[in-house]
Amino acid sequence: MRTASRTELIRLGYSNPTAALEDIAVIAELLSIDTDAVLAVIGNATADPDGAAAALRLIIERNPQLGETWHSELRMLRSGATLAGASVAFGEFLRRHPDRLEWIHERRHELPSRAQVFAAMQDAVAGTTGDAAVTALRVGYRSVLAWIALYDLRLDDPAVSLHRIAGVLADLADATVETALQLARNEVASESPGFGKFPAEQVEQVRLAVIAMGKCGAQELNYVSDVDVMFVAEPQHGSELSGNQVANIATAIARQMMRIIEEPAVEPGLWEVDPNLRPEGRQGALVRTIDAYRRYYERWAENWEFQALLKARPMAGDAELGAEFIEVIEPLVWQASERDDFVLQVQAMRERVIANIPTDEVQRELKLGPGGLRDIEFTVQLLQLVHGQNDPSLRVRSTLDALSGLVAQGFIGRDDGANFINDYRFLRLLEHRIQMRQLRRTHLLPVSEAELRIIARGARLGTAAQLQQELNEVRRRVRGLHQQVFYRPLLSAVAALPSESFQLTSEQAEVRLRASGYRDPQGALNHINALVKGVSRRATMQRHLLPVLIDWLGRGANPDQGLLAFRKLSEQNGEASWYLRLLRDSNLAARRLCALLSSSRFCAVFFELFPEAVRWLDSDDRLHPTNLEALEIEFSGALKRHRQANDLARIIRSMRRREVLRLAIGFILGINSIDQTAQGLTDIATATIRAADASARLLDENPHPNTEFAVIGMGRYGGSELGFGSDLDVMFVYRGSEDGDEQRWSQQHVHRMVELTMDPRLPLDLDAALRPEGKAGPLTRSLDAYRSYYERWSLSWEAQALLRANPVAGGPKLGDDFLAVAEPIRYRAGGLSASDLREIRRIKARVESERLPRGADPRRHLKLGRGSLSDVEWLVQTWQMNRAHDTPGLRTPSTLTALAVAEEAELVSREDAQVLRRAWLLASRIRSAVYLFANTQTDVLPTDPVELEGVARLLGYPAGSGMELENDYLEATRRSRQVFERLFYGDE
C-alpha cells in the first residue's frame, strides 16, 4: 500500500512523496476521513501539491475546530489546497486567518463585480478605527484577492480571461485606496489640531482626487504591483481656505492613506503607493491643483511623461475633480507626438532601461528584458500616441483594448495584432503566476527547476521544459514585432505589397515618420518607394530590411540625411550580392551603417565615394587605424605601377579618403580612443606626404637626385595630435645653397607635392605659415639659412613653434640635423628670463584680442577661446621653454605627454593637471565631432540646437543632450581658464 501510494503521488506531481504521505495522513486523521479522499482533493487541483499538503496540515493542526467544517465540505479543502499550492503567501494568510477560507470558497464560481469589490472593502472596515481599521482593511483586501485568485486558478485556459482578471485587480486597488482615503480623512480630522492634524470642518472643505497611472490606470493590474498615482486637490466651492492650507491638508490625507496601505504592521502591508510619476518626481510637490499640473505639462514636461499620462484615470476620492483633471490633461497627451524627437527620446529611455538590467537577469526578466512585456506595451503606446491625435478610437488605456483598436483601424495587420495579443496574454499570465507565489512584486522567472514546474502547472502550460520552450519562442517573436508593426506599414503606403492585409494612407505614413524624427516625411516616402519598387531580388530584400533600417536611421540626429545616403549607397551597389546580404545577416553592420549615415554628413558623403567600407562594419577588426609602415607599403605598391600625374594623384587621394573614413567610423562608434585616432590621422597624413614626395620626384623633369629635402611637421601635426579637418602645419628644408639650383628645385618640388595632394572633397592644406618670417618668407629654406635665421633673428613665438617640430618626410639625416638646429632655440640652457616671460604673456594677450574672429564668443571658440586648446597649449609650452633644460621629459612635441611630465615634476598639481587635460581633450573631441557632423571645419561650438544635438550624439551623449554637452564644455573651459590665469599670469 505504501509503495502504491508513493507511485500515485509521483504520478500526481508530488516531488517529495515521503513527506507528502505524512502530511496527507495527518490531515486525514484530523478530518476523520480516508487518505484517498484527501489525495483526491489535493492531488490534481494544485500547482504545488507538496506545498499545499504541508500548508493545509499546519492550518488544521493550529485550528482543529476546522475539522468538522472541512469534514462535511471537502470542496472547501480543495479551495484551500488550490490557493496554498499556487501561493506560499496565500497559505500563510490562511494560517493567520483560517476563518476567511469559507468566505472565499463560497464565492469561487464567479469573479466579483466592481460593486461587489467596493462593498466587500467597505464591510471589512465597518465599525473599526485606528490600528484595528488598518488590520481589517488589509485582511479584507487579501480576502478579495484570494477570491479572485481562486477563480483564476480554477480556469481551464486562464490566459483567455487575463483581461478580466487584471480589470478586477484594478477594481480592488481602487476600492482599497478609496477605503484607505476615507480612513485617512478621519485620522487627519481632529478636534485637537497639531502636526498632521486639522480641524474637521477644514478637512471637509478639501477636495482630493487620486489619479491612477500605469497598469492600475489602464485597469490591467498585476497580482502584486506598485500602484502609481498622482494627487489632485482643490478647495470646495465657496471655501475660504488658502492655497497653502488646501495643499497642507491634502498632503496630510495622501500621506496617511499611503501609510495605511503600505506601512509595516502585524498584518503585513499590501503594496507601495508610488507617487513618483508626478511632476518633478520625488523632488516635486506631492499634491497639486489642476492649474499647476496644466502649467507644468505645457511648459516643462518631458516626452516620457506624456506617455505615462496615457494611462491616467481617476481611481478614488472626488470623482468630479478627477474627471476635470483628465479633461484638462488629455488634449496635451495627444499632442505629444508632435514634439521634437518624440519617438527617439522614448526609444532612448527604453534602451536605458534594458541596459540597466543586471546581465544575469536579462533572460529571466519578463517585463523589461528584450522580447518582454515592455516591448509590446512600448510599441502599442507609441502607435497610440502617434495616430491617436487624429483617431479618437485609439484613445483607450488598456493595452489589449488599444491593440484591438489598432488592428480594427488598420494600423497593425491582423496577423501581427493576433500575435501581439496572444504573446501579451502569455507573458502576463506567467507574470501573474510568478507574483502569486509569494505575493511579491517581481518579474523574474525562477531559477530552480522545481519552481518553474510549479509556475508551469499553475498556468496550465505543461512541464517546465515546455514553458521555457514557449517563452523562448514568444520572446523571439516579440523582439521583431516593433519594427514589423511600426515601420513595415510605411512600405505599404508607397508600394503595393501583396502580403499586407492593410495599408496606411500617405498622410498616416507621414505622421508616423514625422513622429520618428524625419523632418521631411514626404521626401522619406519617396526614398522608400525608390528602394522597394519593382520585383527584383534587391527590391524584395529591401522590403524585408527597411522596416528595421527606418527605425535605426530614425534614431540618428538626421534621419532624412541617413535615408537619402542609404538610398544612394544602395543604388550605387546595384545588384552586388554582398551588400544587402551583409545587412540582412549582420545586425551589427546594419545598425552601425544606420548610425553613421544618420549622424555624420562626412560619413554619408564618403560612404558614397567608398561603398566597400560597408564591409568593415561587421566587426571591429578593420576599424582600427592602419599603422604607418603598412600604409607606406600599400602606397608604394600602388604608386609604382603608374607614371602619370593624374593617376598618381588619384591613388594618393583615394587611399587617404579611405583611411580617413576608417578613422571617422572608429571614432564615431567609440572603437578607437582619441589618442589612437590622433595617431592614425597623423600616420595617414605622413604617409600621404611621403607618397607625394616620392611621386613628385618620379615626375620631376629636372631631377636633383642628390638634393636632400625634408618636411618638418609642426603644431598639432608635429605633436601627433591631429583631429578631423585639421590643417597640416609644416616647414620645408633642403641641404644646399640659398640661391642655387637646389633652392629653385625645392620650391618646384613643394608646388608639385601640393598639386598631387589636392582634394576638393577632403582638403589637405600644407600650411607653412609657421616658417621664418611667416608668409612673407621663402616657402623653402636651406638648413644653413634656418640656422642663421634662428641664431640671429628668431622671435619668442618662433622658438615656441619649434617645440612641436618633428621630421615627417624626406631625408632622415636632414630631419635630424634640423632638430639639432632647433634644439638650443626651443630648449634654452637657462630657461626663460623675466623679460622672455613678459613677452610671451604679451603675445598671448595679443593673440586673444586679434586672432579671435570678429563677433566670435570667446567662451565657445574651441581653439582660441577661454580655457580651450590655446590656453592649455601656451601654458604647457611655457613650462617646456622654461624648464626643459633641467626636466628632460618636457622635451616632447606632445601637449598631453608634456603635461603629464609637468605634473610628475610638480610644476602643476594633480587637480590642476586634470582640469587642463579634461578641457583639452573635450575641446579636441568636439572639434572633430563638429567636422564629422557637418563635413566642414569650424572652430566654434555650435549655437544652433540641431547642430549642437548632432555633435553631442556623435560624442556619445543620449538623445536630447545638446544642452548637456554645451554645459559640460562651458564648465570645463571655465575651470581650465581659472587654472591658466593663475599659473600663466600668477607671478606678475
mmCIF file of C-alpha atoms in Angstrom, residues 727-911:
data_model
loop_
_atom_site.group_PDB
_atom_site.id
_atom_site.type_symbol
_atom_site.label_atom_id
_atom_site.label_comp_id
_atom_site.label_asym_id
_atom_site.label_seq_id
_atom_site.Cartn_x
_atom_site.Cartn_y
_atom_site.Cartn_z
ATOM 1 C CA ASP A 727 45.441 71.727 -41.250
ATOM 2 C CA LEU A 728 48.914 70.224 -41.547
ATOM 3 C CA ASP A 729 51.411 72.782 -40.228
ATOM 4 C CA VAL A 730 54.749 72.096 -41.909
ATOM 5 C CA MET A 731 58.097 73.616 -42.843
ATOM 6 C CA PHE A 732 60.284 72.601 -45.800
ATOM 7 C CA VAL A 733 64.055 72.318 -45.579
ATOM 8 C CA TYR A 734 66.766 71.283 -48.043
ATOM 9 C CA ARG A 735 70.533 70.976 -47.922
ATOM 10 C CA GLY A 736 72.332 73.281 -50.349
ATOM 11 C CA SER A 737 72.877 76.909 -51.279
ATOM 12 C CA GLU A 738 70.182 79.522 -50.717
ATOM 13 C CA ASP A 739 70.113 80.905 -54.276
ATOM 14 C CA GLY A 740 71.295 77.961 -56.321
ATOM 15 C CA ASP A 741 69.577 75.210 -58.270
ATOM 16 C CA GLU A 742 68.677 73.375 -55.044
ATOM 17 C CA GLN A 743 66.521 76.303 -53.875
ATOM 18 C CA ARG A 744 64.629 76.545 -57.166
ATOM 19 C CA TRP A 745 64.193 72.790 -57.311
ATOM 20 C CA SER A 746 62.851 72.615 -53.739
ATOM 21 C CA GLN A 747 60.259 75.337 -54.491
ATOM 22 C CA GLN A 748 59.067 73.458 -57.580
ATOM 23 C CA HIS A 749 59.095 70.187 -55.660
ATOM 24 C CA VAL A 750 56.819 71.581 -52.951
ATOM 25 C CA HIS A 751 54.399 73.005 -55.523
ATOM 26 C CA ARG A 752 54.256 69.610 -57.212
ATOM 27 C CA MET A 753 53.563 67.908 -53.868
ATOM 28 C CA VAL A 754 50.714 70.347 -53.230
ATOM 29 C CA GLU A 755 49.230 69.587 -56.650
ATOM 30 C CA LEU A 756 49.425 65.849 -56.035
ATOM 31 C CA THR A 757 47.645 66.110 -52.694
ATOM 32 C CA MET A 758 44.863 68.484 -53.759
ATOM 33 C CA ASP A 759 41.430 67.046 -52.931
ATOM 34 C CA PRO A 760 38.268 69.132 -53.191
ATOM 35 C CA ARG A 761 36.317 66.514 -51.218
ATOM 36 C CA LEU A 762 38.830 66.102 -48.382
ATOM 37 C CA PRO A 763 41.147 69.121 -48.494
ATOM 38 C CA LEU A 764 44.721 68.686 -47.336
ATOM 39 C CA ASP A 765 46.227 72.060 -46.502
ATOM 40 C CA LEU A 766 50.031 72.000 -46.219
ATOM 41 C CA ASP A 767 50.265 75.197 -44.168
ATOM 42 C CA ALA A 768 53.790 76.634 -43.960
ATOM 43 C CA ALA A 769 52.794 79.814 -42.112
ATOM 44 C CA LEU A 770 54.996 78.921 -39.125
ATOM 45 C CA ARG A 771 58.175 79.238 -41.208
ATOM 46 C CA PRO A 772 60.633 82.084 -40.510
ATOM 47 C CA GLU A 773 59.099 85.448 -41.411
ATOM 48 C CA GLY A 774 55.751 83.707 -41.859
ATOM 49 C CA LYS A 775 54.010 84.079 -45.203
ATOM 50 C CA ALA A 776 56.454 86.878 -46.161
ATOM 51 C CA GLY A 777 59.400 84.474 -46.035
ATOM 52 C CA PRO A 778 60.508 81.967 -48.684
ATOM 53 C CA LEU A 779 58.493 78.749 -48.827
ATOM 54 C CA THR A 780 61.626 76.594 -48.563
ATOM 55 C CA ARG A 781 64.969 77.304 -46.915
ATOM 56 C CA SER A 782 68.286 75.570 -46.689
ATOM 57 C CA LEU A 783 69.392 74.110 -43.387
ATOM 58 C CA ASP A 784 72.105 76.772 -43.136
ATOM 59 C CA ALA A 785 69.536 79.521 -43.734
ATOM 60 C CA TYR A 786 67.354 78.169 -40.923
ATOM 61 C CA ARG A 787 70.381 78.042 -38.618
ATOM 62 C CA SER A 788 71.403 81.583 -39.472
ATOM 63 C CA TYR A 789 67.888 82.958 -39.043
ATOM 64 C CA TYR A 790 67.169 81.277 -35.717
ATOM 65 C CA GLU A 791 70.549 82.246 -34.260
ATOM 66 C CA ARG A 792 70.191 85.926 -35.234
ATOM 67 C CA TRP A 793 66.568 86.877 -35.699
ATOM 68 C CA SER A 794 64.130 84.382 -34.192
ATOM 69 C CA LEU A 795 61.302 85.728 -32.063
ATOM 70 C CA SER A 796 59.905 84.070 -28.986
ATOM 71 C CA TRP A 797 56.814 82.807 -30.844
ATOM 72 C CA GLU A 798 59.072 81.094 -33.394
ATOM 73 C CA ALA A 799 61.006 79.368 -30.637
ATOM 74 C CA GLN A 800 57.668 78.330 -29.158
ATOM 75 C CA ALA A 801 56.530 76.947 -32.541
ATOM 76 C CA LEU A 802 59.694 74.834 -32.737
ATOM 77 C CA LEU A 803 58.656 72.962 -29.591
ATOM 78 C CA ARG A 804 56.467 70.742 -31.755
ATOM 79 C CA ALA A 805 58.840 70.403 -34.703
ATOM 80 C CA ASN A 806 59.120 66.788 -35.793
ATOM 81 C CA PRO A 807 60.536 65.449 -39.095
ATOM 82 C CA VAL A 808 57.816 63.583 -41.015
ATOM 83 C CA ALA A 809 59.098 63.051 -44.569
ATOM 84 C CA GLY A 810 62.194 63.278 -46.709
ATOM 85 C CA GLY A 811 65.784 62.583 -45.722
ATOM 86 C CA PRO A 812 66.010 61.327 -42.132
ATOM 87 C CA LYS A 813 69.570 62.683 -41.727
ATOM 88 C CA LEU A 814 68.450 66.168 -42.786
ATOM 89 C CA GLY A 815 65.486 65.942 -40.404
ATOM 90 C CA ASP A 816 67.796 65.096 -37.510
ATOM 91 C CA ASP A 817 70.116 67.946 -38.450
ATOM 92 C CA PHE A 818 67.171 70.344 -38.442
ATOM 93 C CA LEU A 819 66.248 69.250 -34.931
ATOM 94 C CA ALA A 820 69.853 69.852 -33.872
ATOM 95 C CA VAL A 821 69.468 73.429 -35.129
ATOM 96 C CA ALA A 822 66.130 73.822 -33.318
ATOM 97 C CA GLU A 823 67.257 72.267 -30.036
ATOM 98 C CA PRO A 824 69.057 75.274 -28.428
ATOM 99 C CA ILE A 825 66.390 77.651 -29.711
ATOM 100 C CA ARG A 826 63.386 75.895 -28.198
ATOM 101 C CA TYR A 827 65.049 74.477 -25.089
ATOM 102 C CA ARG A 828 67.168 77.315 -23.706
ATOM 103 C CA ALA A 829 70.031 76.411 -21.428
ATOM 104 C CA GLY A 830 68.957 78.624 -18.568
ATOM 105 C CA GLY A 831 65.243 78.674 -19.217
ATOM 106 C CA LEU A 832 63.271 81.876 -19.746
ATOM 107 C CA SER A 833 64.259 85.226 -18.391
ATOM 108 C CA ALA A 834 61.764 87.596 -16.789
ATOM 109 C CA SER A 835 61.637 89.620 -19.996
ATOM 110 C CA ASP A 836 61.040 86.464 -22.032
ATOM 111 C CA LEU A 837 58.077 85.571 -19.828
ATOM 112 C CA ARG A 838 56.634 89.080 -20.160
ATOM 113 C CA GLU A 839 56.978 88.882 -23.936
ATOM 114 C CA ILE A 840 55.224 85.504 -24.084
ATOM 115 C CA ARG A 841 52.371 86.836 -21.957
ATOM 116 C CA ARG A 842 52.108 89.947 -24.117
ATOM 117 C CA ILE A 843 51.913 87.897 -27.291
ATOM 118 C CA LYS A 844 49.289 85.597 -25.770
ATOM 119 C CA ALA A 845 47.130 88.577 -24.845
ATOM 120 C CA ARG A 846 47.558 89.938 -28.361
ATOM 121 C CA VAL A 847 46.590 86.606 -29.911
ATOM 122 C CA GLU A 848 43.398 86.554 -27.829
ATOM 123 C CA SER A 849 42.423 90.065 -28.915
ATOM 124 C CA GLU A 850 43.478 89.964 -32.574
ATOM 125 C CA ARG A 851 43.196 86.389 -33.844
ATOM 126 C CA LEU A 852 39.749 85.619 -32.452
ATOM 127 C CA PRO A 853 37.285 86.100 -35.353
ATOM 128 C CA ARG A 854 35.182 89.248 -35.114
ATOM 129 C CA GLY A 855 31.927 88.600 -33.330
ATOM 130 C CA ALA A 856 33.015 85.177 -32.044
ATOM 131 C CA ASP A 857 32.061 84.336 -28.468
ATOM 132 C CA PRO A 858 35.379 83.676 -26.647
ATOM 133 C CA ARG A 859 33.616 81.166 -24.429
ATOM 134 C CA ARG A 860 32.656 78.989 -27.427
ATOM 135 C CA HIS A 861 35.774 79.142 -29.608
ATOM 136 C CA LEU A 862 37.295 75.666 -29.445
ATOM 137 C CA LYS A 863 40.809 76.710 -30.424
ATOM 138 C CA LEU A 864 41.351 80.295 -29.233
ATOM 139 C CA GLY A 865 38.581 80.610 -26.642
ATOM 140 C CA ARG A 866 38.977 80.992 -22.910
ATOM 141 C CA GLY A 867 40.206 77.772 -21.306
ATOM 142 C CA SER A 868 40.265 75.891 -24.620
ATOM 143 C CA LEU A 869 43.111 74.417 -26.687
ATOM 144 C CA SER A 870 45.229 77.550 -26.975
ATOM 145 C CA ASP A 871 45.252 78.265 -23.237
ATOM 146 C CA VAL A 872 46.337 74.758 -22.330
ATOM 147 C CA GLU A 873 48.983 74.596 -25.056
ATOM 148 C CA TRP A 874 50.503 78.018 -24.261
ATOM 149 C CA LEU A 875 50.757 77.140 -20.584
ATOM 150 C CA VAL A 876 52.402 73.771 -21.260
ATOM 151 C CA GLN A 877 54.754 75.259 -23.854
ATOM 152 C CA THR A 878 55.853 77.953 -21.393
ATOM 153 C CA TRP A 879 56.837 75.211 -18.944
ATOM 154 C CA GLN A 880 58.716 73.441 -21.737
ATOM 155 C CA MET A 881 60.737 76.502 -22.711
ATOM 156 C CA ASN A 882 61.424 77.435 -19.107
ATOM 157 C CA ARG A 883 62.186 74.043 -17.565
ATOM 158 C CA ALA A 884 63.137 71.576 -20.307
ATOM 159 C CA HIS A 885 66.804 72.287 -19.597
ATOM 160 C CA ASP A 886 66.519 70.605 -16.175
ATOM 161 C CA THR A 887 63.479 68.365 -16.844
ATOM 162 C CA PRO A 888 64.355 66.317 -19.967
ATOM 163 C CA GLY A 889 60.940 64.689 -20.097
ATOM 164 C CA LEU A 890 59.466 68.032 -21.216
ATOM 165 C CA ARG A 891 61.363 67.695 -24.498
ATOM 166 C CA THR A 892 58.415 66.237 -26.389
ATOM 167 C CA PRO A 893 56.198 67.601 -29.180
ATOM 168 C CA SER A 894 53.087 66.167 -27.459
ATOM 169 C CA THR A 895 50.982 68.509 -25.297
ATOM 170 C CA LEU A 896 49.493 65.785 -23.130
ATOM 171 C CA THR A 897 52.815 63.997 -22.651
ATOM 172 C CA ALA A 898 54.440 67.275 -21.582
ATOM 173 C CA LEU A 899 51.519 67.971 -19.221
ATOM 174 C CA ALA A 900 51.958 64.551 -17.603
ATOM 175 C CA VAL A 901 55.703 65.206 -17.141
ATOM 176 C CA ALA A 902 54.967 68.640 -15.658
ATOM 177 C CA GLU A 903 52.605 67.024 -13.175
ATOM 178 C CA GLU A 904 55.221 64.415 -12.244
ATOM 179 C CA ALA A 905 57.823 67.194 -11.807
ATOM 180 C CA GLU A 906 55.328 69.076 -9.575
ATOM 181 C CA LEU A 907 55.184 72.074 -11.898
ATOM 182 C CA VAL A 908 51.407 71.683 -11.660
ATOM 183 C CA SER A 909 49.210 69.981 -9.095
ATOM 184 C CA ARG A 910 47.362 66.786 -9.912
ATOM 185 C CA GLU A 911 43.994 68.541 -9.611
#
